[in-house]
XYZ file of N, CA, C and O in Angstrom:
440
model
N 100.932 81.600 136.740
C 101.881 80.815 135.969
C 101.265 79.512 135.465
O 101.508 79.067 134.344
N 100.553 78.993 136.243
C 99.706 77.681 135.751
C 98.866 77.896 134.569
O 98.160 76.929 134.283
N 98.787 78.717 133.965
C 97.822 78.923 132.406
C 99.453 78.669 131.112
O 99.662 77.984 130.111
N 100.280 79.722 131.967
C 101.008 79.567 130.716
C 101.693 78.326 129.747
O 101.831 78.497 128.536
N 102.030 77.287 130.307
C 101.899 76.271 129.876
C 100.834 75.785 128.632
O 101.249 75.008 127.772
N 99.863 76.139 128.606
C 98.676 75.738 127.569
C 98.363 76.735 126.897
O 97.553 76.551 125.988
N 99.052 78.493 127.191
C 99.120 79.437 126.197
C 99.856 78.962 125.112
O 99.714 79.013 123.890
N 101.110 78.237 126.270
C 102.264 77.968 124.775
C 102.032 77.154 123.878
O 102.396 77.490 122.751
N 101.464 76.032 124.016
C 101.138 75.035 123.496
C 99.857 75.194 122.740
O 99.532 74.137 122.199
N 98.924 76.309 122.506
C 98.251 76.766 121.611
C 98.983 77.517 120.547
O 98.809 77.394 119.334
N 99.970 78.450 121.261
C 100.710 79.436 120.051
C 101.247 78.500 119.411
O 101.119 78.737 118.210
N 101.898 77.356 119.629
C 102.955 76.580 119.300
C 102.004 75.718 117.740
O 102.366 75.497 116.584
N 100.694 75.446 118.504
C 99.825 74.626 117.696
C 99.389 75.501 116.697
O 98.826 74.862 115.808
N 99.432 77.242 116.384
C 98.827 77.733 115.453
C 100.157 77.827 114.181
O 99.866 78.182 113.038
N 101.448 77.501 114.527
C 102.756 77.363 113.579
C 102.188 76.938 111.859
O 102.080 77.735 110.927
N 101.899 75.480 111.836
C 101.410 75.009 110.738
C 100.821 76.037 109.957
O 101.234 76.471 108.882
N 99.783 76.397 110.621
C 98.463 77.332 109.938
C 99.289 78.048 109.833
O 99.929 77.650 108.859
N 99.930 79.274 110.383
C 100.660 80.734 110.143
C 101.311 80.099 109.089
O 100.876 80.746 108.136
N 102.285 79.018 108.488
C 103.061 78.716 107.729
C 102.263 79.334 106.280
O 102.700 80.098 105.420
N 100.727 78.565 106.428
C 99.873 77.939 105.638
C 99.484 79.005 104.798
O 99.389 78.908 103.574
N 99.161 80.477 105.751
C 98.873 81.715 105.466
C 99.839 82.859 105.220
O 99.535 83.893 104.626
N 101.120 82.558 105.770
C 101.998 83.448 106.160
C 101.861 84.509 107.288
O 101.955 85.732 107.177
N 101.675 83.941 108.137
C 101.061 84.475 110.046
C 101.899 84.075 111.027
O 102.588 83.056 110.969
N 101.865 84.820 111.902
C 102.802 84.109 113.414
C 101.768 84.802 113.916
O 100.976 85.599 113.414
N 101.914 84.362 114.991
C 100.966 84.655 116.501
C 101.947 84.922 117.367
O 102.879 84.157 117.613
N 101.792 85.875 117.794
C 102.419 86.116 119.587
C 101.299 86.343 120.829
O 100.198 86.892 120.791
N 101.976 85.742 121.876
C 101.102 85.915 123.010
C 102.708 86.149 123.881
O 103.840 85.671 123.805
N 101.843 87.386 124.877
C 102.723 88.153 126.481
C 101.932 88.800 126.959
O 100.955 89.419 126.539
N 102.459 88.622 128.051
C 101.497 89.074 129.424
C 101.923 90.669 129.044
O 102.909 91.157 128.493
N 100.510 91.312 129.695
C 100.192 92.657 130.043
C 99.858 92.731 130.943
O 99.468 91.671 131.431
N 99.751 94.108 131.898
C 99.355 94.393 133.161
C 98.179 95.497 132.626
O 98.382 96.693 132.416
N 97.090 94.883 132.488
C 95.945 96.318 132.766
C 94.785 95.861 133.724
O 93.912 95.005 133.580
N 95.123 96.863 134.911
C 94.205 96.995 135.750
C 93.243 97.052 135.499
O 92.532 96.187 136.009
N 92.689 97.884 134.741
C 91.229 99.063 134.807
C 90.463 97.863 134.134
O 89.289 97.775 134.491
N 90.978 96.755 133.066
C 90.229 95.646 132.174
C 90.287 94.387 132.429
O 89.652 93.635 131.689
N 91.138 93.776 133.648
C 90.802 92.744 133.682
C 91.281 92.207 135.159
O 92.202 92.646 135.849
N 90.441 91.199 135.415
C 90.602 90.449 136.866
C 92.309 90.737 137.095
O 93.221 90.509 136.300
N 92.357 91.168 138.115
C 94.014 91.021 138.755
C 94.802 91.484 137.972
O 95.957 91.064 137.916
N 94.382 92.375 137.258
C 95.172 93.603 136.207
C 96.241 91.853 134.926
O 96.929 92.049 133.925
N 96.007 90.844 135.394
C 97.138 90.360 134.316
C 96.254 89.640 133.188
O 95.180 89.080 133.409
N 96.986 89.766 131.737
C 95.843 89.487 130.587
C 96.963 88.624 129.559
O 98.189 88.683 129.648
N 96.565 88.221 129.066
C 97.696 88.028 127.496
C 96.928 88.482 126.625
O 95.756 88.263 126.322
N 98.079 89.439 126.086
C 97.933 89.894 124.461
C 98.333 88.753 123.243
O 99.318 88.022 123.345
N 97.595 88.735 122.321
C 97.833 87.912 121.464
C 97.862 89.298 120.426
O 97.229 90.352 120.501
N 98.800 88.856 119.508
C 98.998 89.344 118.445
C 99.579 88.550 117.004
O 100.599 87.868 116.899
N 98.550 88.894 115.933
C 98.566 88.004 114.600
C 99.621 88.987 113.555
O 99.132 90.114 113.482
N 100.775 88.885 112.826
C 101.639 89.476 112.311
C 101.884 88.765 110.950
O 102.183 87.584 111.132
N 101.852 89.077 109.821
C 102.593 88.745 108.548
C 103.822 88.105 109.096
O 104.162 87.945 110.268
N 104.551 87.694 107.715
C 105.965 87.437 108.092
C 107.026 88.544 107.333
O 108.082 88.258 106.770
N 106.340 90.056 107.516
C 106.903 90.762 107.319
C 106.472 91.582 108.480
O 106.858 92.738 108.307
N 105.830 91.440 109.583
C 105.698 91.670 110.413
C 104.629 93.331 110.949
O 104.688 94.290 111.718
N 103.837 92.781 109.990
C 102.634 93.580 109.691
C 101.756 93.203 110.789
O 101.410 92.030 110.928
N 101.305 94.300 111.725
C 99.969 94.103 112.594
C 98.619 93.622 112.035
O 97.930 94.460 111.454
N 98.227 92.524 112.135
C 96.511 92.432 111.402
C 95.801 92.352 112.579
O 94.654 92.772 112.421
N 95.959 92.099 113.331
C 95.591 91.614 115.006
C 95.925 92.028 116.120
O 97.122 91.812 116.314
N 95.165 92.786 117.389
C 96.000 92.566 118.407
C 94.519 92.564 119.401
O 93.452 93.066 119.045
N 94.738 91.972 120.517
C 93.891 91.493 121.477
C 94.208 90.845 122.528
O 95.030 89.934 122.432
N 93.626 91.171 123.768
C 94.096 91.221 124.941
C 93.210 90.488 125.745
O 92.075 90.962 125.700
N 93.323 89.478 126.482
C 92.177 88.748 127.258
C 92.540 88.169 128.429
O 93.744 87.911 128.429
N 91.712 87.715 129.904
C 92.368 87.313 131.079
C 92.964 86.049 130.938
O 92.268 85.189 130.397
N 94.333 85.677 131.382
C 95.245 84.977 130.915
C 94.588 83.270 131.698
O 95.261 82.243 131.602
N 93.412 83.302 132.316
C 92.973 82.178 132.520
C 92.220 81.688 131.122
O 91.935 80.512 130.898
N 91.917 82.924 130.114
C 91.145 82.172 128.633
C 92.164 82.319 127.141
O 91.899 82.347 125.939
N 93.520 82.394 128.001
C 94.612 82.766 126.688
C 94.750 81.151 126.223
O 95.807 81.191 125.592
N 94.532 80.492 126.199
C 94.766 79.004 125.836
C 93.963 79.116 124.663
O 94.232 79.253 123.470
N 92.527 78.989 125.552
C 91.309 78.748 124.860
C 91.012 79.901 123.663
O 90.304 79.491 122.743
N 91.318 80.818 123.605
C 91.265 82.011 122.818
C 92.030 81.742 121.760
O 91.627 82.184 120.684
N 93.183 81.041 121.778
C 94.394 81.234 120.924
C 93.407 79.993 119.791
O 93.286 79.938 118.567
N 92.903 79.216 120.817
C 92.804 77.743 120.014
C 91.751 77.543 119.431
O 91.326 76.553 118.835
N 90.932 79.476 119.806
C 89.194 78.970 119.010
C 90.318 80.037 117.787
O 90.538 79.632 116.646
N 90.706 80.935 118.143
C 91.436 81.513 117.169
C 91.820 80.649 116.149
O 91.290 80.927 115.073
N 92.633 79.610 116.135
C 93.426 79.077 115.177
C 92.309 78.138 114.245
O 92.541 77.754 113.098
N 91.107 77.878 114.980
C 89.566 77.655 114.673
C 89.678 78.657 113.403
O 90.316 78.415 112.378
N 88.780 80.062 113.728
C 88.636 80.483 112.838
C 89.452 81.031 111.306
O 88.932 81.498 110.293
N 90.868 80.770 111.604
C 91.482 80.989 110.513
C 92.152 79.491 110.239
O 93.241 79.610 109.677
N 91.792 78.182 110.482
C 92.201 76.995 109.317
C 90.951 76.850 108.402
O 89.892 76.259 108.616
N 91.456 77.691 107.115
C 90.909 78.166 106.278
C 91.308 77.782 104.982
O 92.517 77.972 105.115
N 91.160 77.341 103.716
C 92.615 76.873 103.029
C 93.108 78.210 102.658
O 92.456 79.175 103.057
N 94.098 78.392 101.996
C 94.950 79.254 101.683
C 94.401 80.077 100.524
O 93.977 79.675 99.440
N 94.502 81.297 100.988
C 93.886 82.327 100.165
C 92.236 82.656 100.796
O 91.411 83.418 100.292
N 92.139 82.133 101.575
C 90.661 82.435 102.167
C 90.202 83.023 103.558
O 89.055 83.160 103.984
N 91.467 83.350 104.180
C 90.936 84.501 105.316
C 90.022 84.930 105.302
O 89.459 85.192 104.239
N 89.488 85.184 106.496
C 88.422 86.403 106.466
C 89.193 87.671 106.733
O 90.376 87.682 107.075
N 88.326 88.898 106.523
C 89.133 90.080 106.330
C 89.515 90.052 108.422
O 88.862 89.604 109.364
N 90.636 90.650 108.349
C 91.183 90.879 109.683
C 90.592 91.446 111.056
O 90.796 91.227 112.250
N 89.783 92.260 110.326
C 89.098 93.309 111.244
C 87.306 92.170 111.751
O 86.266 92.471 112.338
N 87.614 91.419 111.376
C 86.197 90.116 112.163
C 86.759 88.834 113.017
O 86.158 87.900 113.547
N 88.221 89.177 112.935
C 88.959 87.907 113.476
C 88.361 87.971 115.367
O 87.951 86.943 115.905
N 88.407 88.976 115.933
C 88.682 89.299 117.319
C 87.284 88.839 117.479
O 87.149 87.851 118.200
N 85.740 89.580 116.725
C 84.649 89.022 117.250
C 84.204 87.277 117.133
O 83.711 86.413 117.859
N 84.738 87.416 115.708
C 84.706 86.246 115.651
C 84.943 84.690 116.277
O 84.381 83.594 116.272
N 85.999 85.253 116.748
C 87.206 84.504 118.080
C 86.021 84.176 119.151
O 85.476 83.106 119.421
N 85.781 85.768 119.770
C 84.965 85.734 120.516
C 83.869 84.838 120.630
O 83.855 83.966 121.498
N 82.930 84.999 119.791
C 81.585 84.460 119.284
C 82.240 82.619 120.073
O 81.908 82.192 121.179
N 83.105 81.962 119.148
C 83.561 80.678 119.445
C 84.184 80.559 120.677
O 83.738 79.511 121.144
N 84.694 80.875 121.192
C 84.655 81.001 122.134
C 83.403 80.723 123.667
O 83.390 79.777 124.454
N 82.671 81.703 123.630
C 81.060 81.761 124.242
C 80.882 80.912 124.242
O 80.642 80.287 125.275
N 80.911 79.991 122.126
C 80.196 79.411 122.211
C 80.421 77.838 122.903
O 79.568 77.055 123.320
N 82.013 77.698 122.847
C 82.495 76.318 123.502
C 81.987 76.594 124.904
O 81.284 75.685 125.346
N 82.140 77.444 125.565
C 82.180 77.818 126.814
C 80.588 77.395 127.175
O 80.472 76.491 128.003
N 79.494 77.908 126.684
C 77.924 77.183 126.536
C 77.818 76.089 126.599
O 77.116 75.553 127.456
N 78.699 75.240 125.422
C 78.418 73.764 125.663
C 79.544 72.787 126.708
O 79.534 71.584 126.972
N 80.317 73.717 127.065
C 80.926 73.072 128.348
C 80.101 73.390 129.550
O 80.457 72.763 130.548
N 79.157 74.148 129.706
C 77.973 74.549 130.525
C 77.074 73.764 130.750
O 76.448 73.574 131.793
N 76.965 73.128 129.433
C 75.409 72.196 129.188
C 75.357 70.887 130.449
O 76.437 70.402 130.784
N 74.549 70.564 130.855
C 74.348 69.509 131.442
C 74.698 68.046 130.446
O 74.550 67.925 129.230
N 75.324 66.791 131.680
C 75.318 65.742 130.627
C 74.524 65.093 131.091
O 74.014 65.149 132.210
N 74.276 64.094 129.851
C 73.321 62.707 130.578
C 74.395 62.036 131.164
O 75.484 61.953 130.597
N 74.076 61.364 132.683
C 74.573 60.445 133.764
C 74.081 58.801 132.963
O 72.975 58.525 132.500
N 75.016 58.135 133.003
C 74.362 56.898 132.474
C 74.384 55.608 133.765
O 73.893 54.502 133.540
């Protein structure tokens, strides 16, 4: 329960943008065992506002925050400039890693 709080408050933060594009985001918990730590994950899912699937993706609900928010990364885009749908998930990914690397990095101690 302690993640969900900062799931919401990412979905909440991608509003503007979906406006911008015509997108909503949903995120809910799933139970799959076989894929992830302690079987519990959030699905995120990206929808028109006619409620068209372009998106759906599932990740352990300790990186549903961070996922949503490299997400909303790769699509503040101006309007009319998406990338095609089907690069959103690696893409996500990729940013993701890559924050995750430089939260890795060593700092200088001053």
């Amino acid at each position: 329960m302690k993640h969900w709080p900062e799931i919401k408050a990412a979905r909440e933060a991608f509003h503007d943008l979906g406006e911008r594009h015509g997108l909503q985001v949903r995120a809910g918990a799933v139970y799959a065992p076989a894929y992830f730590p302690g079987g519990a994950a959030v699905q995120v899912e990206v929808l028109t506002e006619d409620l068209v699937l372009l998106m759906l993706h599932a990740v352990p609900v300790a990186e549903g925050a961070a996922w949503i928010s490299a997400l909303h990364a790769v699509l503040d885009v101006p309007e009319g400039r998406l990338p095609a749908p089907n690069t959103w998930v690696s893409t996500t990914d990729d940013v993701v890693r890559h924050d995750r690397e430089l939260d890795e990095l060593p700092t200088a101690g001053v």
